[in-house]
Amino acid sequence: MRRIFETSVFCAILATACSTAITPQEGLKPRRSPSPTATAAAQGQKDGANATQIGSQGNSSTSNSANSSSSVNNTTVAAFTLDEAKARCASCHQPGGSGSSVWNNANGTEADWKAFANSAKMSVNADRMPPPNGLAGQDKTKMIAFLDKLLGISSGSGSTTPQPIVFNFDSARALCIGCHAKGGSSPRLERLTQWTNNKGEIRSEVKNGSMPRKKTLTSEERTALLKYINSL
């Protein structure tokens, strides 16, 4: 009986030992995770590659944009010829036309246009001429280029150099003569002496914006016109 008990105990011990048997050495080695340094380095290489690709695409877009801009900047618009300018103005600015009191030589020579070029340019720039809303797009650019050429201020490359606004008697008169002429509103402003005699009233009306009537002046034009009036 004792032997049977000892045999049972021995078998139980043997069974326990078998259930906790150690696996081969290589099976006990845990799987090694990549070190943080190695992971960061790999991620850095990946991010660097992505950044290089994105940067390359960005440079390509910038280059394309620059080329496009360069192409636009290199495109010049030719000035109107005298005949093209006449076609847009002569119907009103000729003897008997609706704008003849302001200027009636639009159907004349280049010299006739040159004498009125400064006044015409101001009106075209401010979209007052041709009525009702001036010229648009390339037509406006071409007309201004033509007038600048007459004034001797063309850059020579098809574009024009911005010039300060300066009024003289002809350009100031052009703003007012449509109303302040014979048979029109008082005072008459057809001659320089009429401007000097009414200088104070003219300056006051221009300064408060009530004159010139039916014409909208830019702030630069109004300042330049007041400067001219003060010089009388």
PDB file of N, CA and C in Angstrom, residues 30-73:
ATOM      1  N   PRO A  30      12.703  36.883 -26.363  1.00  0.00           N
ATOM      2  CA  PRO A  30      11.570  37.754 -26.758  1.00  0.00           C
ATOM      3  C   PRO A  30      11.869  38.473 -28.073  1.00  0.00           C
ATOM      4  N   ARG A  31      10.792  38.851 -28.819  1.00  0.00           N
ATOM      5  CA  ARG A  31      10.948  39.602 -30.064  1.00  0.00           C
ATOM      6  C   ARG A  31      11.396  41.012 -29.730  1.00  0.00           C
ATOM      7  N   ARG A  32      12.508  41.422 -30.320  1.00  0.00           N
ATOM      8  CA  ARG A  32      13.112  42.712 -29.999  1.00  0.00           C
ATOM      9  C   ARG A  32      12.470  43.822 -30.833  1.00  0.00           C
ATOM     10  N   SER A  33      11.945  44.847 -30.146  1.00  0.00           N
ATOM     11  CA  SER A  33      11.336  46.004 -30.837  1.00  0.00           C
ATOM     12  C   SER A  33      12.427  46.946 -31.308  1.00  0.00           C
ATOM     13  N   PRO A  34      12.181  47.646 -32.446  1.00  0.00           N
ATOM     14  CA  PRO A  34      13.194  48.613 -32.924  1.00  0.00           C
ATOM     15  C   PRO A  34      13.428  49.688 -31.871  1.00  0.00           C
ATOM     16  N   SER A  35      14.654  50.134 -31.771  1.00  0.00           N
ATOM     17  CA  SER A  35      14.985  51.174 -30.800  1.00  0.00           C
ATOM     18  C   SER A  35      14.345  52.485 -31.231  1.00  0.00           C
ATOM     19  N   PRO A  36      13.988  53.360 -30.251  1.00  0.00           N
ATOM     20  CA  PRO A  36      13.395  54.665 -30.613  1.00  0.00           C
ATOM     21  C   PRO A  36      14.259  55.468 -31.564  1.00  0.00           C
ATOM     22  N   THR A  37      15.576  55.380 -31.390  1.00  0.00           N
ATOM     23  CA  THR A  37      16.481  56.143 -32.262  1.00  0.00           C
ATOM     24  C   THR A  37      16.382  55.675 -33.702  1.00  0.00           C
ATOM     25  N   ALA A  38      16.360  54.335 -33.864  1.00  0.00           N
ATOM     26  CA  ALA A  38      16.284  53.786 -35.220  1.00  0.00           C
ATOM     27  C   ALA A  38      14.955  54.143 -35.868  1.00  0.00           C
ATOM     28  N   THR A  39      13.867  54.078 -35.056  1.00  0.00           N
ATOM     29  CA  THR A  39      12.547  54.413 -35.594  1.00  0.00           C
ATOM     30  C   THR A  39      12.482  55.866 -36.047  1.00  0.00           C
ATOM     31  N   ALA A  40      13.019  56.759 -35.199  1.00  0.00           N
ATOM     32  CA  ALA A  40      13.019  58.186 -35.541  1.00  0.00           C
ATOM     33  C   ALA A  40      13.825  58.453 -36.794  1.00  0.00           C
ATOM     34  N   ALA A  41      14.971  57.764 -36.904  1.00  0.00           N
ATOM     35  CA  ALA A  41      15.820  57.963 -38.086  1.00  0.00           C
ATOM     36  C   ALA A  41      15.098  57.537 -39.350  1.00  0.00           C
ATOM     37  N   ALA A  42      14.405  56.369 -39.259  1.00  0.00           N
ATOM     38  CA  ALA A  42      13.687  55.873 -40.431  1.00  0.00           C
ATOM     39  C   ALA A  42      12.557  56.808 -40.812  1.00  0.00           C
ATOM     40  N   GLN A  43      11.829  57.299 -39.775  1.00  0.00           N
ATOM     41  CA  GLN A  43      10.732  58.219 -40.049  1.00  0.00           C
ATOM     42  C   GLN A  43      11.257  59.514 -40.649  1.00  0.00           C
ATOM     43  N   GLY A  44      12.424  59.951 -40.128  1.00  0.00           N
ATOM     44  CA  GLY A  44      13.032  61.176 -40.647  1.00  0.00           C
ATOM     45  C   GLY A  44      13.388  61.045 -42.104  1.00  0.00           C
ATOM     46  N   GLN A  45      13.936  59.880 -42.477  1.00  0.00           N
ATOM     47  CA  GLN A  45      14.277  59.659 -43.882  1.00  0.00           C
ATOM     48  C   GLN A  45      13.024  59.687 -44.754  1.00  0.00           C
ATOM     49  N   LYS A  46      11.932  59.075 -44.227  1.00  0.00           N
ATOM     50  CA  LYS A  46      10.687  59.041 -44.986  1.00  0.00           C
ATOM     51  C   LYS A  46      10.107  60.433 -45.152  1.00  0.00           C
ATOM     52  N   ASP A  47      10.100  61.204 -44.009  1.00  0.00           N
ATOM     53  CA  ASP A  47       9.579  62.573 -44.064  1.00  0.00           C
ATOM     54  C   ASP A  47      10.423  63.435 -44.984  1.00  0.00           C
ATOM     55  N   GLY A  48      11.754  63.220 -44.935  1.00  0.00           N
ATOM     56  CA  GLY A  48      12.644  63.995 -45.795  1.00  0.00           C
ATOM     57  C   GLY A  48      12.362  63.747 -47.258  1.00  0.00           C
ATOM     58  N   ALA A  49      12.111  62.473 -47.584  1.00  0.00           N
ATOM     59  CA  ALA A  49      11.809  62.127 -48.975  1.00  0.00           C
ATOM     60  C   ALA A  49      10.506  62.775 -49.422  1.00  0.00           C
ATOM     61  N   ASN A  50       9.495  62.726 -48.497  1.00  0.00           N
ATOM     62  CA  ASN A  50       8.214  63.353 -48.837  1.00  0.00           C
ATOM     63  C   ASN A  50       8.367  64.845 -49.020  1.00  0.00           C
ATOM     64  N   ALA A  51       9.142  65.478 -48.113  1.00  0.00           N
ATOM     65  CA  ALA A  51       9.346  66.928 -48.208  1.00  0.00           C
ATOM     66  C   ALA A  51      10.046  67.303 -49.497  1.00  0.00           C
ATOM     67  N   THR A  52      11.025  66.471 -49.881  1.00  0.00           N
ATOM     68  CA  THR A  52      11.745  66.740 -51.131  1.00  0.00           C
ATOM     69  C   THR A  52      10.805  66.668 -52.319  1.00  0.00           C
ATOM     70  N   GLN A  53       9.907  65.646 -52.284  1.00  0.00           N
ATOM     71  CA  GLN A  53       8.953  65.506 -53.383  1.00  0.00           C
ATOM     72  C   GLN A  53       8.000  66.681 -53.444  1.00  0.00           C
ATOM     73  N   ILE A  54       7.476  67.092 -52.250  1.00  0.00           N
ATOM     74  CA  ILE A  54       6.553  68.224 -52.197  1.00  0.00           C
ATOM     75  C   ILE A  54       7.251  69.501 -52.632  1.00  0.00           C
ATOM     76  N   GLY A  55       8.498  69.677 -52.138  1.00  0.00           N
ATOM     77  CA  GLY A  55       9.265  70.860 -52.504  1.00  0.00           C
ATOM     78  C   GLY A  55       9.499  70.934 -53.991  1.00  0.00           C
ATOM     79  N   SER A  56       9.757  69.769 -54.575  1.00  0.00           N
ATOM     80  CA  SER A  56       9.984  69.726 -56.015  1.00  0.00           C
ATOM     81  C   SER A  56       8.728  70.140 -56.765  1.00  0.00           C
ATOM     82  N   GLN A  57       7.566  69.631 -56.254  1.00  0.00           N
ATOM     83  CA  GLN A  57       6.312  70.016 -56.890  1.00  0.00           C
ATOM     84  C   GLN A  57       6.051  71.498 -56.736  1.00  0.00           C
ATOM     85  N   GLY A  58       6.370  72.037 -55.516  1.00  0.00           N
ATOM     86  CA  GLY A  58       6.183  73.462 -55.272  1.00  0.00           C
ATOM     87  C   GLY A  58       7.047  74.300 -56.174  1.00  0.00           C
ATOM     88  N   ASN A  59       8.316  73.877 -56.327  1.00  0.00           N
ATOM     89  CA  ASN A  59       9.213  74.623 -57.210  1.00  0.00           C
ATOM     90  C   ASN A  59       8.713  74.607 -58.635  1.00  0.00           C
ATOM     91  N   SER A  60       8.138  73.464 -59.018  1.00  0.00           N
ATOM     92  CA  SER A  60       7.626  73.357 -60.369  1.00  0.00           C
ATOM     93  C   SER A  60       6.457  74.311 -60.574  1.00  0.00           C
ATOM     94  N   SER A  61       5.558  74.375 -59.529  1.00  0.00           N
ATOM     95  CA  SER A  61       4.416  75.279 -59.630  1.00  0.00           C
ATOM     96  C   SER A  61       4.866  76.718 -59.669  1.00  0.00           C
ATOM     97  N   THR A  62       5.869  77.044 -58.789  1.00  0.00           N
ATOM     98  CA  THR A  62       6.379  78.411 -58.754  1.00  0.00           C
ATOM     99  C   THR A  62       6.996  78.791 -60.081  1.00  0.00           C
ATOM    100  N   SER A  63       7.735  77.822 -60.649  1.00  0.00           N
ATOM    101  CA  SER A  63       8.384  78.083 -61.932  1.00  0.00           C
ATOM    102  C   SER A  63       7.354  78.331 -63.013  1.00  0.00           C
ATOM    103  N   ASN A  64       6.287  77.476 -63.008  1.00  0.00           N
ATOM    104  CA  ASN A  64       5.244  77.648 -64.009  1.00  0.00           C
ATOM    105  C   ASN A  64       4.546  78.979 -63.850  1.00  0.00           C
ATOM    106  N   SER A  65       4.303  79.351 -62.558  1.00  0.00           N
ATOM    107  CA  SER A  65       3.649  80.630 -62.297  1.00  0.00           C
ATOM    108  C   SER A  65       4.512  81.784 -62.761  1.00  0.00           C
ATOM    109  N   ALA A  66       5.825  81.691 -62.461  1.00  0.00           N
ATOM    110  CA  ALA A  66       6.742  82.759 -62.862  1.00  0.00           C
ATOM    111  C   ALA A  66       6.805  82.876 -64.375  1.00  0.00           C
ATOM    112  N   ASN A  67       6.836  81.698 -65.047  1.00  0.00           N
ATOM    113  CA  ASN A  67       6.881  81.733 -66.497  1.00  0.00           C
ATOM    114  C   ASN A  67       5.617  82.359 -67.063  1.00  0.00           C
ATOM    115  N   SER A  68       4.461  82.005 -66.429  1.00  0.00           N
ATOM    116  CA  SER A  68       3.207  82.567 -66.889  1.00  0.00           C
ATOM    117  C   SER A  68       3.187  84.071 -66.699  1.00  0.00           C
ATOM    118  N   SER A  69       3.658  84.524 -65.508  1.00  0.00           N
ATOM    119  CA  SER A  69       3.695  85.962 -65.223  1.00  0.00           C
ATOM    120  C   SER A  69       4.619  86.675 -66.188  1.00  0.00           C
ATOM    121  N   SER A  70       5.771  86.027 -66.439  1.00  0.00           N
ATOM    122  CA  SER A  70       6.733  86.632 -67.361  1.00  0.00           C
ATOM    123  C   SER A  70       6.127  86.783 -68.738  1.00  0.00           C
ATOM    124  N   SER A  71       5.347  85.740 -69.119  1.00  0.00           N
ATOM    125  CA  SER A  71       4.730  85.793 -70.429  1.00  0.00           C
ATOM    126  C   SER A  71       3.739  86.941 -70.523  1.00  0.00           C
ATOM    127  N   VAL A  72       2.958  87.135 -69.411  1.00  0.00           N
ATOM    128  CA  VAL A  72       1.986  88.229 -69.411  1.00  0.00           C
ATOM    129  C   VAL A  72       2.692  89.568 -69.457  1.00  0.00           C
ATOM    130  N   ASN A  73       3.775  89.702 -68.638  1.00  0.00           N
ATOM    131  CA  ASN A  73       4.479  90.972 -68.564  1.00  0.00           C
ATOM    132  C   ASN A  73       5.161  91.331 -69.872  1.00  0.00           C
TER     133      ASN A  73
END
